[in-house]
CSV table of C-alpha atoms and ligand atoms in Angstrom, one decimal:
chain,number,residue,atom,x,y,z
A,1,MET,CA,18.0,1.1,16.6
A,2,SER,CA,19.0,-0.3,19.9
A,3,GLY,CA,22.3,-1.9,20.6
A,4,LYS,CA,23.3,-4.2,23.5
A,5,GLY,CA,23.0,-1.8,26.4
A,6,LYS,CA,26.2,-0.8,28.1
A,7,GLN,CA,28.0,-3.9,27.0
A,8,THR,CA,31.4,-4.1,25.3
A,9,LEU,CA,32.0,-6.6,22.5
A,10,ARG,CA,34.9,-7.6,20.3
A,11,LEU,CA,35.2,-5.2,17.4
A,12,ASP,CA,35.5,-8.1,14.8
A,13,LYS,CA,32.4,-9.7,16.2
A,14,ILE,CA,30.4,-6.5,15.7
A,15,LEU,CA,31.8,-6.0,12.2
A,16,SER,CA,31.3,-9.6,11.0
A,17,HIS,CA,27.7,-9.6,12.5
A,18,MET,CA,27.0,-6.4,10.5
A,19,GLY,CA,28.3,-8.1,7.3
A,20,VAL,CA,31.4,-5.9,6.9
A,21,GLY,CA,33.6,-8.9,6.3
A,22,SER,CA,34.8,-12.3,7.6
A,23,ARG,CA,37.2,-12.4,10.6
A,24,SER,CA,40.2,-12.7,8.2
A,25,GLU,CA,39.0,-10.0,5.9
A,26,LEU,CA,38.6,-7.7,8.9
A,27,LYS,CA,42.1,-8.4,10.1
A,28,LYS,CA,43.3,-7.3,6.7
A,29,MET,CA,41.1,-4.2,6.7
A,30,VAL,CA,42.5,-3.3,10.2
A,31,LYS,CA,46.0,-3.7,8.9
A,32,GLN,CA,45.2,-1.3,6.0
A,33,GLY,CA,43.9,1.3,8.5
A,34,ARG,CA,40.3,1.1,7.1
A,35,ILE,CA,38.6,0.5,10.4
A,36,ARG,CA,38.2,3.4,12.8
A,37,VAL,CA,36.9,3.7,16.3
A,38,ASP,CA,36.1,7.2,17.5
A,39,GLY,CA,37.9,8.6,14.5
A,40,LYS,CA,41.2,6.7,15.1
A,41,PRO,CA,42.3,3.7,13.0
A,42,VAL,CA,42.4,0.6,15.2
A,43,LYS,CA,45.4,-1.7,15.5
A,44,ASP,CA,43.7,-4.9,16.7
A,45,SER,CA,40.5,-6.3,15.3
A,46,GLY,CA,39.9,-8.0,18.7
A,47,VAL,CA,39.7,-4.8,20.7
A,48,GLN,CA,36.7,-4.4,23.0
A,49,VAL,CA,34.3,-1.6,22.1
A,50,ASN,CA,30.9,-0.4,23.3
A,51,PRO,CA,28.7,0.0,20.2
A,52,ASP,CA,26.3,2.3,22.2
A,53,VAL,CA,29.1,4.7,23.0
A,54,ASN,CA,31.9,4.3,20.4
A,55,VAL,CA,31.6,5.4,16.8
A,56,ILE,CA,32.7,2.6,14.5
A,57,GLU,CA,33.5,3.2,10.9
A,58,ALA,CA,34.6,0.9,8.1
A,59,ASP,CA,36.0,2.6,5.0
A,60,GLY,CA,34.6,5.9,6.3
A,61,GLU,CA,31.1,4.5,6.7
A,62,ARG,CA,29.4,4.6,10.1
A,63,ILE,CA,28.5,1.1,11.3
A,64,GLU,CA,25.3,1.0,13.5
A,65,TYR,CA,25.4,-2.2,15.4
A,66,ARG,CA,22.2,-3.9,16.2
A,67,GLU,CA,20.9,-7.4,16.6
A,68,MET,CA,17.3,-7.3,15.7
A,69,ILE,CA,15.6,-6.5,12.4
A,70,TYR,CA,11.8,-6.0,11.8
A,71,LEU,CA,10.6,-5.7,8.3
A,72,MET,CA,7.2,-5.3,6.6
A,73,LEU,CA,7.0,-6.9,3.2
A,74,HIS,CA,4.3,-6.5,0.7
A,75,LYS,CA,4.5,-10.1,-0.5
A,76,PRO,CA,3.9,-10.6,-4.2
A,77,PRO,CA,2.2,-13.8,-5.5
A,78,GLY,CA,4.6,-16.4,-6.8
A,79,VAL,CA,7.1,-16.4,-4.0
A,80,VAL,CA,7.0,-18.8,-1.0
A,81,SER,CA,7.1,-17.8,2.7
A,82,ALA,CA,10.2,-19.8,3.5
A,83,THR,CA,13.9,-19.0,4.0
A,84,GLU,CA,15.0,-21.7,1.5
A,85,ASP,CA,13.4,-23.5,-1.3
A,86,ASN,CA,14.8,-25.7,-4.1
A,87,ARG,CA,12.3,-24.7,-6.7
A,88,ASP,CA,10.7,-21.4,-5.9
A,89,LYS,CA,11.8,-17.9,-5.2
A,90,THR,CA,11.5,-17.2,-1.4
A,91,VAL,CA,10.6,-14.0,0.4
A,92,ILE,CA,14.2,-13.8,1.6
A,93,ASP,CA,15.3,-13.5,-2.0
A,94,LEU,CA,13.5,-10.2,-2.1
A,95,LEU,CA,15.7,-8.7,0.6
A,96,SER,CA,19.0,-6.8,0.1
A,97,LYS,CA,22.2,-8.4,1.1
A,98,GLU,CA,22.5,-5.9,4.0
A,99,ASP,CA,19.2,-7.1,5.5
A,100,ARG,CA,19.8,-10.8,4.8
A,101,VAL,CA,22.9,-10.6,7.1
A,102,PHE,CA,20.5,-10.5,10.1
A,103,LYS,CA,19.0,-13.9,9.1
A,104,PRO,CA,15.3,-12.8,9.2
A,105,PHE,CA,12.6,-15.3,8.7
A,106,PRO,CA,8.9,-14.9,7.9
A,107,VAL,CA,6.4,-14.7,10.8
A,108,GLY,CA,4.0,-17.4,9.7
A,109,ARG,CA,3.1,-18.2,6.1
A,110,LEU,CA,1.1,-16.8,3.3
A,111,ASP,CA,0.3,-19.2,0.5
A,112,LYS,CA,2.5,-18.9,-2.7
A,113,ASP,CA,-0.5,-17.2,-4.5
A,114,THR,CA,-1.4,-14.9,-1.6
A,115,GLU,CA,-0.3,-11.3,-1.4
A,116,GLY,CA,0.1,-8.8,1.3
A,117,LEU,CA,1.4,-8.1,4.7
A,118,LEU,CA,4.3,-10.4,5.8
A,119,ILE,CA,6.5,-9.6,8.8
A,120,LEU,CA,10.1,-10.7,8.6
A,121,THR,CA,12.3,-10.7,11.7
A,122,ASN,CA,15.0,-12.5,13.6
A,123,ASP,CA,13.2,-11.9,16.9
A,124,GLY,CA,12.2,-15.5,17.8
A,125,PRO,CA,10.2,-14.7,20.9
A,126,LEU,CA,8.2,-12.0,19.2
A,127,ALA,CA,7.4,-14.3,16.2
A,128,HIS,CA,6.5,-17.0,18.7
A,129,ASP,CA,4.0,-14.7,20.5
A,130,LEU,CA,2.4,-13.5,17.3
A,131,LEU,CA,1.9,-17.1,16.1
A,132,SER,CA,0.9,-18.6,19.4
A,133,PRO,CA,-2.6,-20.2,19.0
A,134,ARG,CA,-3.4,-19.1,22.5
A,135,LYS,CA,-2.9,-15.4,21.7
A,136,HIS,CA,-5.5,-15.3,18.9
A,137,VAL,CA,-3.8,-12.4,17.1
A,138,PRO,CA,-6.4,-11.3,14.5
A,139,LYS,CA,-5.5,-11.3,10.9
A,140,THR,CA,-7.4,-9.3,8.3
A,141,TYR,CA,-7.7,-10.4,4.7
A,142,GLU,CA,-9.3,-9.1,1.6
A,143,ALA,CA,-10.5,-11.5,-1.0
A,144,ARG,CA,-12.3,-12.0,-4.2
A,145,VAL,CA,-14.6,-15.0,-4.0
A,146,LEU,CA,-16.3,-16.9,-6.8
A,147,GLY,CA,-19.9,-17.2,-5.5
A,148,ASN,CA,-22.5,-15.0,-3.9
A,149,VAL,CA,-21.3,-14.5,-0.4
A,150,ASP,CA,-24.5,-13.7,1.5
A,151,GLU,CA,-26.0,-13.0,5.0
A,152,GLU,CA,-26.1,-16.7,5.7
A,153,ASP,CA,-22.4,-17.0,5.2
A,154,ILE,CA,-21.8,-14.0,7.4
A,155,GLU,CA,-23.8,-15.7,10.2
A,156,ARG,CA,-22.1,-19.1,9.7
A,157,PHE,CA,-18.6,-17.4,9.8
A,158,LYS,CA,-19.7,-15.6,13.0
A,159,ALA,CA,-20.7,-18.8,14.6
A,160,GLY,CA,-17.5,-20.6,13.6
A,161,ILE,CA,-17.4,-23.0,10.7
A,162,GLN,CA,-16.3,-26.6,10.3
A,163,LEU,CA,-13.4,-27.2,7.9
A,164,ASP,CA,-12.8,-30.2,5.8
A,165,ASP,CA,-10.8,-31.9,8.5
A,166,GLY,CA,-13.5,-31.4,11.1
A,167,TYR,CA,-11.8,-28.5,12.8
A,168,GLU,CA,-14.3,-25.8,14.1
A,169,THR,CA,-12.9,-22.3,13.5
A,170,LEU,CA,-13.2,-19.5,16.0
A,171,PRO,CA,-15.8,-16.9,15.2
A,172,ALA,CA,-14.7,-14.8,12.2
A,173,GLU,CA,-16.0,-11.4,11.0
A,174,LEU,CA,-17.0,-11.4,7.4
A,175,THR,CA,-18.0,-8.2,5.5
A,176,VAL,CA,-19.1,-8.1,1.9
A,177,PHE,CA,-18.1,-4.9,0.0
A,178,HIS,CA,-19.2,-5.6,-3.5
A,179,ARG,CA,-20.8,-8.2,-5.8
A,180,GLU,CA,-20.2,-8.4,-9.5
A,181,GLU,CA,-22.1,-10.6,-12.1
A,182,THR,CA,-19.9,-11.9,-14.8
A,183,GLU,CA,-20.2,-14.6,-17.5
A,184,GLU,CA,-18.4,-17.0,-15.1
A,185,GLY,CA,-20.8,-16.3,-12.3
A,186,VAL,CA,-21.1,-13.9,-9.3
A,187,PHE,CA,-17.9,-12.7,-7.7
A,188,SER,CA,-17.9,-11.2,-4.2
A,189,SER,CA,-15.3,-8.8,-2.7
A,190,ILE,CA,-15.0,-9.4,1.0
A,191,SER,CA,-12.9,-8.7,4.0
A,192,LEU,CA,-12.5,-11.3,6.7
A,193,ILE,CA,-10.9,-11.2,10.2
A,194,ILE,CA,-9.8,-14.5,11.6
A,195,HIS,CA,-8.3,-15.1,15.0
A,196,GLU,CA,-6.1,-18.1,14.2
A,197,GLY,CA,-4.0,-19.4,11.4
A,198,LYS,CA,-4.8,-22.9,10.2
A,199,PHE,CA,-3.3,-24.1,6.9
A,200,HIS,CA,-5.1,-22.4,4.0
A,201,GLN,CA,-7.7,-21.3,6.5
A,202,VAL,CA,-9.4,-18.5,4.5
A,203,LYS,CA,-9.7,-20.7,1.3
A,204,ARG,CA,-11.0,-23.6,3.4
A,205,MET,CA,-13.6,-21.5,5.2
A,206,PHE,CA,-15.1,-20.5,1.8
A,207,GLN,CA,-14.7,-24.0,0.5
A,208,ALA,CA,-16.8,-25.1,3.5
A,209,VAL,CA,-19.7,-22.9,2.2
A,210,GLY,CA,-19.3,-24.0,-1.4
A,211,LYS,CA,-17.4,-20.9,-2.6
A,212,ARG,CA,-13.9,-20.4,-4.0
A,213,VAL,CA,-11.3,-17.8,-3.2
A,214,VAL,CA,-9.7,-16.6,-6.4
A,215,TYR,CA,-7.6,-13.7,-5.0
A,216,LEU,CA,-6.3,-13.3,-1.4
A,217,LYS,CA,-4.4,-10.5,0.3
A,218,ARG,CA,-3.5,-10.0,3.9
A,219,VAL,CA,-3.9,-6.4,5.0
A,220,ALA,CA,-3.4,-6.4,8.7
A,221,MET,CA,-1.9,-8.5,11.5
A,222,GLY,CA,-3.0,-7.5,15.0
A,223,GLU,CA,-3.2,-3.7,14.8
A,224,LEU,CA,-0.4,-3.5,12.3
A,225,GLU,CA,-1.7,-2.6,8.8
A,226,LEU,CA,0.0,-3.1,5.5
A,227,ASP,CA,1.4,0.3,4.4
A,228,ALA,CA,-0.7,1.3,1.4
A,229,ASP,CA,2.4,3.1,-0.1
A,230,LEU,CA,4.5,-0.1,-0.1
A,231,THR,CA,4.4,-1.4,-3.7
A,232,ILE,CA,4.0,-5.0,-4.3
A,233,GLY,CA,7.3,-6.9,-3.8
A,234,SER,CA,8.9,-4.1,-1.7
A,235,TYR,CA,9.6,-3.8,2.0
A,236,ARG,CA,10.7,-1.5,4.7
A,237,GLU,CA,11.7,-1.5,8.3
A,238,LEU,CA,8.9,-1.2,10.9
A,239,THR,CA,8.7,2.1,12.7
A,240,ALA,CA,9.1,2.1,16.5
A,241,GLU,CA,5.3,2.8,16.7
A,242,GLU,CA,4.5,-0.2,14.5
A,243,LEU,CA,6.7,-2.4,16.6
A,244,ASP,CA,4.8,-1.3,19.7
A,245,LEU,CA,1.6,-2.3,18.0
A,246,LEU,CA,2.9,-5.8,17.4
A,247,ARG,CA,4.2,-6.1,20.9
A,248,LYS,CA,0.8,-5.1,22.4
B,1,URA,N1,-5.6,-18.3,4.4
B,1,URA,C1,-5.3,-18.9,3.2
B,1,URA,O1,-6.1,-19.7,2.7
B,1,URA,N2,-4.1,-18.6,2.6
B,1,URA,C2,-3.3,-17.7,3.1
B,1,URA,O2,-2.2,-17.5,2.5
B,1,URA,C3,-3.5,-17.1,4.3
B,1,URA,C4,-4.7,-17.4,5.0
Protein backbone atom coordinates (compact mmCIF):
# COMPACT_ATOMS: atom_id res chain seq x y z
CA MET A 1 0.00 0.00 0.00
CA SER A 2 1.19 3.50 -0.67
CA GLY A 3 2.52 5.79 2.04
CA LYS A 4 2.94 9.54 1.86
CA GLY A 5 5.62 9.85 -0.81
CA LYS A 6 9.00 11.03 0.40
CA GLN A 7 7.63 12.88 3.38
CA THR A 8 8.75 12.58 6.97
CA LEU A 9 6.23 12.49 9.79
CA ARG A 10 6.33 12.32 13.57
CA LEU A 11 6.66 8.71 14.70
CA ASP A 12 3.85 9.05 17.28
CA LYS A 13 1.52 10.45 14.62
CA ILE A 14 2.17 7.43 12.41
CA LEU A 15 1.71 4.96 15.24
CA SER A 16 -1.44 6.52 16.64
CA HIS A 17 -2.92 6.71 13.11
CA MET A 18 -2.22 2.99 12.71
CA GLY A 19 -4.01 2.26 16.00
CA VAL A 20 -0.92 1.13 17.93
CA GLY A 21 -1.77 3.35 20.88
CA SER A 22 -2.61 6.83 22.11
CA ARG A 23 0.15 9.46 22.33
CA SER A 24 0.64 8.78 26.05
CA GLU A 25 0.63 4.99 25.59
CA LEU A 26 3.20 5.40 22.84
CA LYS A 27 5.45 7.47 25.12
CA LYS A 28 5.36 4.60 27.59
CA MET A 29 6.05 2.02 24.88
CA VAL A 30 9.04 4.05 23.71
CA LYS A 31 10.37 4.23 27.28
CA GLN A 32 10.04 0.46 27.54
CA GLY A 33 12.05 0.06 24.32
CA ARG A 34 9.14 -1.55 22.46
CA ILE A 35 9.26 0.75 19.43
CA ARG A 36 12.04 0.31 16.90
CA VAL A 37 12.99 2.20 13.78
CA ASP A 38 15.37 0.41 11.40
CA GLY A 39 15.97 -2.17 14.08
CA LYS A 40 16.98 0.27 16.85
CA PRO A 41 14.80 1.18 19.81
CA VAL A 42 13.85 4.86 19.60
CA LYS A 43 14.27 7.29 22.50
CA ASP A 44 11.79 9.95 21.45
CA SER A 45 8.25 9.26 20.22
CA GLY A 46 8.29 12.61 18.40
CA VAL A 47 11.21 11.72 16.11
CA GLN A 48 10.71 12.35 12.38
CA VAL A 49 10.65 9.23 10.21
CA ASN A 50 9.88 8.49 6.59
CA PRO A 51 7.42 5.59 6.47
CA ASP A 52 8.40 4.85 2.85
CA VAL A 53 12.03 4.37 3.79
CA ASN A 54 12.29 3.54 7.50
CA VAL A 55 11.20 0.19 8.96
CA ILE A 56 8.93 0.82 11.94
CA GLU A 57 8.19 -1.93 14.45
CA ALA A 58 6.02 -2.06 17.57
CA ASP A 59 6.56 -5.06 19.85
CA GLY A 60 8.46 -6.71 17.01
CA GLU A 61 5.61 -6.29 14.52
CA ARG A 62 6.19 -4.32 11.32
CA ILE A 63 3.89 -1.31 11.03
CA GLU A 64 2.97 -0.47 7.44
CA TYR A 65 1.84 3.12 7.35
CA ARG A 66 -0.88 4.14 4.97
CA GLU A 67 -3.73 6.58 4.94
CA MET A 68 -6.31 5.05 2.64
CA ILE A 69 -8.34 1.89 2.91
CA TYR A 70 -10.56 0.30 0.25
CA LEU A 71 -12.75 -2.64 1.22
CA MET A 72 -15.23 -4.85 -0.61
CA LEU A 73 -17.97 -6.10 1.71
CA HIS A 74 -20.56 -8.74 0.90
CA LYS A 75 -23.26 -7.00 2.88
CA PRO A 76 -25.68 -9.32 4.62
CA PRO A 77 -29.35 -8.42 5.12
CA GLY A 78 -30.22 -6.96 8.52
CA VAL A 79 -27.38 -4.44 8.79
CA VAL A 80 -27.61 -0.79 7.82
CA SER A 81 -25.27 1.06 5.45
CA ALA A 82 -24.27 3.71 7.98
CA THR A 83 -21.35 4.40 10.27
CA GLU A 84 -23.54 4.71 13.38
CA ASP A 85 -27.03 3.70 14.33
CA ASN A 86 -28.85 3.68 17.66
CA ARG A 87 -30.91 0.58 16.90
CA ASP A 88 -29.39 -1.52 14.18
CA LYS A 89 -26.06 -3.17 13.57
CA THR A 90 -24.07 -1.20 10.97
CA VAL A 91 -21.70 -2.33 8.23
CA ILE A 92 -18.87 -0.80 10.28
CA ASP A 93 -19.65 -3.26 13.10
CA LEU A 94 -18.66 -6.04 10.68
CA LEU A 95 -15.09 -4.72 10.39
CA SER A 96 -12.09 -5.61 12.52
CA LYS A 97 -10.71 -3.08 14.99
CA GLU A 98 -7.60 -2.76 12.81
CA ASP A 99 -9.70 -1.69 9.83
CA ARG A 100 -12.03 0.58 11.81
CA VAL A 101 -8.96 2.66 12.77
CA PHE A 102 -9.05 4.13 9.24
CA LYS A 103 -12.60 5.40 9.72
CA PRO A 104 -14.01 3.93 6.51
CA PHE A 105 -17.57 4.73 5.47
CA PRO A 106 -19.90 3.04 2.98
CA VAL A 107 -19.93 4.39 -0.58
CA GLY A 108 -23.66 4.91 -0.99
CA ARG A 109 -26.35 2.85 0.62
CA LEU A 110 -27.97 -0.49 0.24
CA ASP A 111 -31.31 -0.96 2.01
CA LYS A 112 -31.23 -2.88 5.29
CA ASP A 113 -32.74 -5.95 3.57
CA THR A 114 -30.50 -5.72 0.46
CA GLU A 115 -27.40 -7.87 0.15
CA GLY A 116 -24.29 -7.69 -1.94
CA LEU A 117 -21.47 -5.45 -3.01
CA LEU A 118 -20.73 -2.49 -0.78
CA ILE A 119 -17.48 -0.55 -0.98
CA LEU A 120 -16.12 0.98 2.20
CA THR A 121 -13.34 3.53 2.09
CA ASN A 122 -12.03 6.67 3.74
CA ASP A 123 -11.22 8.15 0.32
CA GLY A 124 -13.74 10.99 0.14
CA PRO A 125 -12.96 12.15 -3.41
CA LEU A 126 -13.27 8.62 -4.83
CA ALA A 127 -16.57 8.07 -3.00
CA HIS A 128 -17.82 11.41 -4.27
CA ASP A 129 -16.93 10.50 -7.86
CA LEU A 130 -18.62 7.11 -7.64
CA LEU A 131 -21.79 8.64 -6.25
CA SER A 132 -21.91 11.75 -8.41
CA PRO A 133 -25.19 11.78 -10.34
CA ARG A 134 -23.31 13.26 -13.31
CA LYS A 135 -21.00 10.25 -13.60
CA HIS A 136 -23.83 7.71 -14.11
CA VAL A 137 -21.77 4.84 -12.67
CA PRO A 138 -23.76 1.68 -13.55
CA LYS A 139 -24.90 -0.58 -10.75
CA THR A 140 -25.94 -4.16 -11.44
CA TYR A 141 -28.53 -5.90 -9.30
CA GLU A 142 -30.04 -9.35 -9.21
CA ALA A 143 -33.53 -9.71 -7.84
CA ARG A 144 -36.42 -12.02 -7.28
CA VAL A 145 -39.63 -10.26 -8.16
CA LEU A 146 -43.20 -11.24 -7.38
CA GLY A 147 -44.94 -10.96 -10.75
CA ASN A 148 -44.42 -12.02 -14.31
CA VAL A 149 -41.71 -9.65 -15.55
CA ASP A 150 -42.26 -9.59 -19.31
CA GLU A 151 -41.15 -8.02 -22.59
CA GLU A 152 -43.29 -4.95 -21.93
CA ASP A 153 -41.46 -4.31 -18.65
CA ILE A 154 -38.12 -4.71 -20.42
CA GLU A 155 -39.17 -2.08 -22.98
CA ARG A 156 -40.53 0.29 -20.33
CA PHE A 157 -37.32 0.05 -18.29
CA LYS A 158 -35.30 0.65 -21.47
CA ALA A 159 -37.28 3.81 -22.17
CA GLY A 160 -36.97 5.07 -18.58
CA ILE A 161 -39.78 4.77 -16.12
CA GLN A 162 -41.67 7.23 -13.94
CA LEU A 163 -41.35 6.62 -10.21
CA ASP A 164 -44.00 7.39 -7.57
CA ASP A 165 -42.60 10.91 -7.02
CA GLY A 166 -42.73 11.74 -10.74
CA TYR A 167 -38.99 11.24 -11.34
CA GLU A 168 -38.16 9.76 -14.77
CA THR A 169 -35.35 7.25 -14.50
CA LEU A 170 -32.56 6.92 -17.03
CA PRO A 171 -32.81 3.93 -19.38
CA ALA A 172 -32.13 0.69 -17.51
CA GLU A 173 -31.24 -2.76 -18.84
CA LEU A 174 -33.54 -5.48 -17.56
CA THR A 175 -32.93 -9.19 -18.25
CA VAL A 176 -35.20 -12.03 -17.13
CA PHE A 177 -33.43 -15.30 -16.30
CA HIS A 178 -36.12 -17.49 -14.96
CA ARG A 179 -39.80 -17.63 -14.06
CA GLU A 180 -41.32 -19.84 -11.44
CA GLU A 181 -45.02 -20.54 -10.80
CA THR A 182 -45.86 -21.04 -7.13
CA GLU A 183 -49.01 -21.02 -5.02
CA GLU A 184 -48.31 -17.38 -4.18
CA GLY A 185 -48.03 -16.45 -7.84
CA VAL A 186 -45.34 -16.10 -10.48
CA PHE A 187 -41.82 -15.11 -9.39
CA SER A 188 -39.26 -13.77 -11.87
CA SER A 189 -35.48 -13.86 -11.42
CA ILE A 190 -33.96 -10.84 -13.09
CA SER A 191 -30.87 -8.72 -13.44
CA LEU A 192 -31.07 -4.96 -13.77
CA ILE A 193 -28.43 -2.35 -14.59
CA ILE A 194 -29.26 1.18 -13.49
CA HIS A 195 -27.18 4.30 -14.05
CA GLU A 196 -28.18 6.34 -11.02
CA GLY A 197 -29.01 5.67 -7.40
CA LYS A 198 -32.29 7.13 -6.24
CA PHE A 199 -33.70 6.08 -2.87
CA HIS A 200 -35.08 2.47 -3.10
CA GLN A 201 -34.71 2.80 -6.85
CA VAL A 202 -34.92 -0.84 -7.93
CA LYS A 203 -37.89 -1.56 -5.66
CA ARG A 204 -39.68 1.57 -6.85
CA MET A 205 -39.05 0.77 -10.52
CA PHE A 206 -40.80 -2.58 -10.13
CA GLN A 207 -43.51 -1.01 -8.02
CA ALA A 208 -44.15 1.35 -10.96
CA VAL A 209 -44.98 -1.68 -13.14
CA GLY A 210 -47.14 -3.32 -10.47
CA LYS A 211 -44.57 -5.84 -9.22
CA ARG A 212 -42.73 -6.39 -5.95
CA VAL A 213 -39.06 -7.05 -5.26
CA VAL A 214 -38.81 -9.77 -2.61
CA TYR A 215 -35.03 -10.27 -2.72
CA LEU A 216 -32.33 -7.86 -3.89
CA LYS A 217 -28.59 -8.20 -4.26
CA ARG A 218 -26.07 -5.82 -5.80
CA VAL A 219 -23.48 -7.70 -7.83
CA ALA A 220 -21.45 -4.94 -9.50
CA MET A 221 -20.64 -1.26 -9.31
CA GLY A 222 -19.04 0.16 -12.45
CA GLU A 223 -16.75 -2.62 -13.64
CA LEU A 224 -16.10 -3.88 -10.14
CA GLU A 225 -17.85 -7.18 -9.48
CA LEU A 226 -18.68 -8.75 -6.15
CA ASP A 227 -16.15 -11.53 -5.51
CA ALA A 228 -18.17 -14.75 -5.69
CA ASP A 229 -15.84 -16.31 -3.08
CA LEU A 230 -16.64 -13.65 -0.53
CA THR A 231 -19.13 -15.25 1.84
CA ILE A 232 -22.04 -13.20 3.05
CA GLY A 233 -20.99 -10.82 5.85
CA SER A 234 -17.28 -11.05 5.02
CA TYR A 235 -15.00 -8.52 3.39
CA ARG A 236 -11.52 -8.02 2.01
CA GLU A 237 -9.33 -5.26 0.67
CA LEU A 238 -9.64 -4.35 -2.99
CA THR A 239 -6.73 -5.43 -5.17
CA ALA A 240 -4.79 -2.77 -7.06
CA GLU A 241 -6.51 -3.91 -10.29
CA GLU A 242 -9.96 -3.58 -8.72
CA LEU A 243 -9.12 -0.12 -7.46
CA ASP A 244 -8.11 0.84 -11.00
CA LEU A 245 -11.49 -0.38 -12.25
CA LEU A 246 -13.23 1.92 -9.79
CA ARG A 247 -11.07 4.89 -10.74
CA LYS A 248 -11.75 4.48 -14.46
N1 LIG B 1 -32.49 -0.19 -5.01
C1 LIG B 1 -33.26 -0.52 -3.95
O1 LIG B 1 -34.48 -0.52 -4.03
N2 LIG B 1 -32.63 -0.89 -2.82
C2 LIG B 1 -31.31 -0.95 -2.69
O2 LIG B 1 -30.79 -1.32 -1.62
C3 LIG B 1 -30.51 -0.61 -3.79
C4 LIG B 1 -31.14 -0.22 -4.95
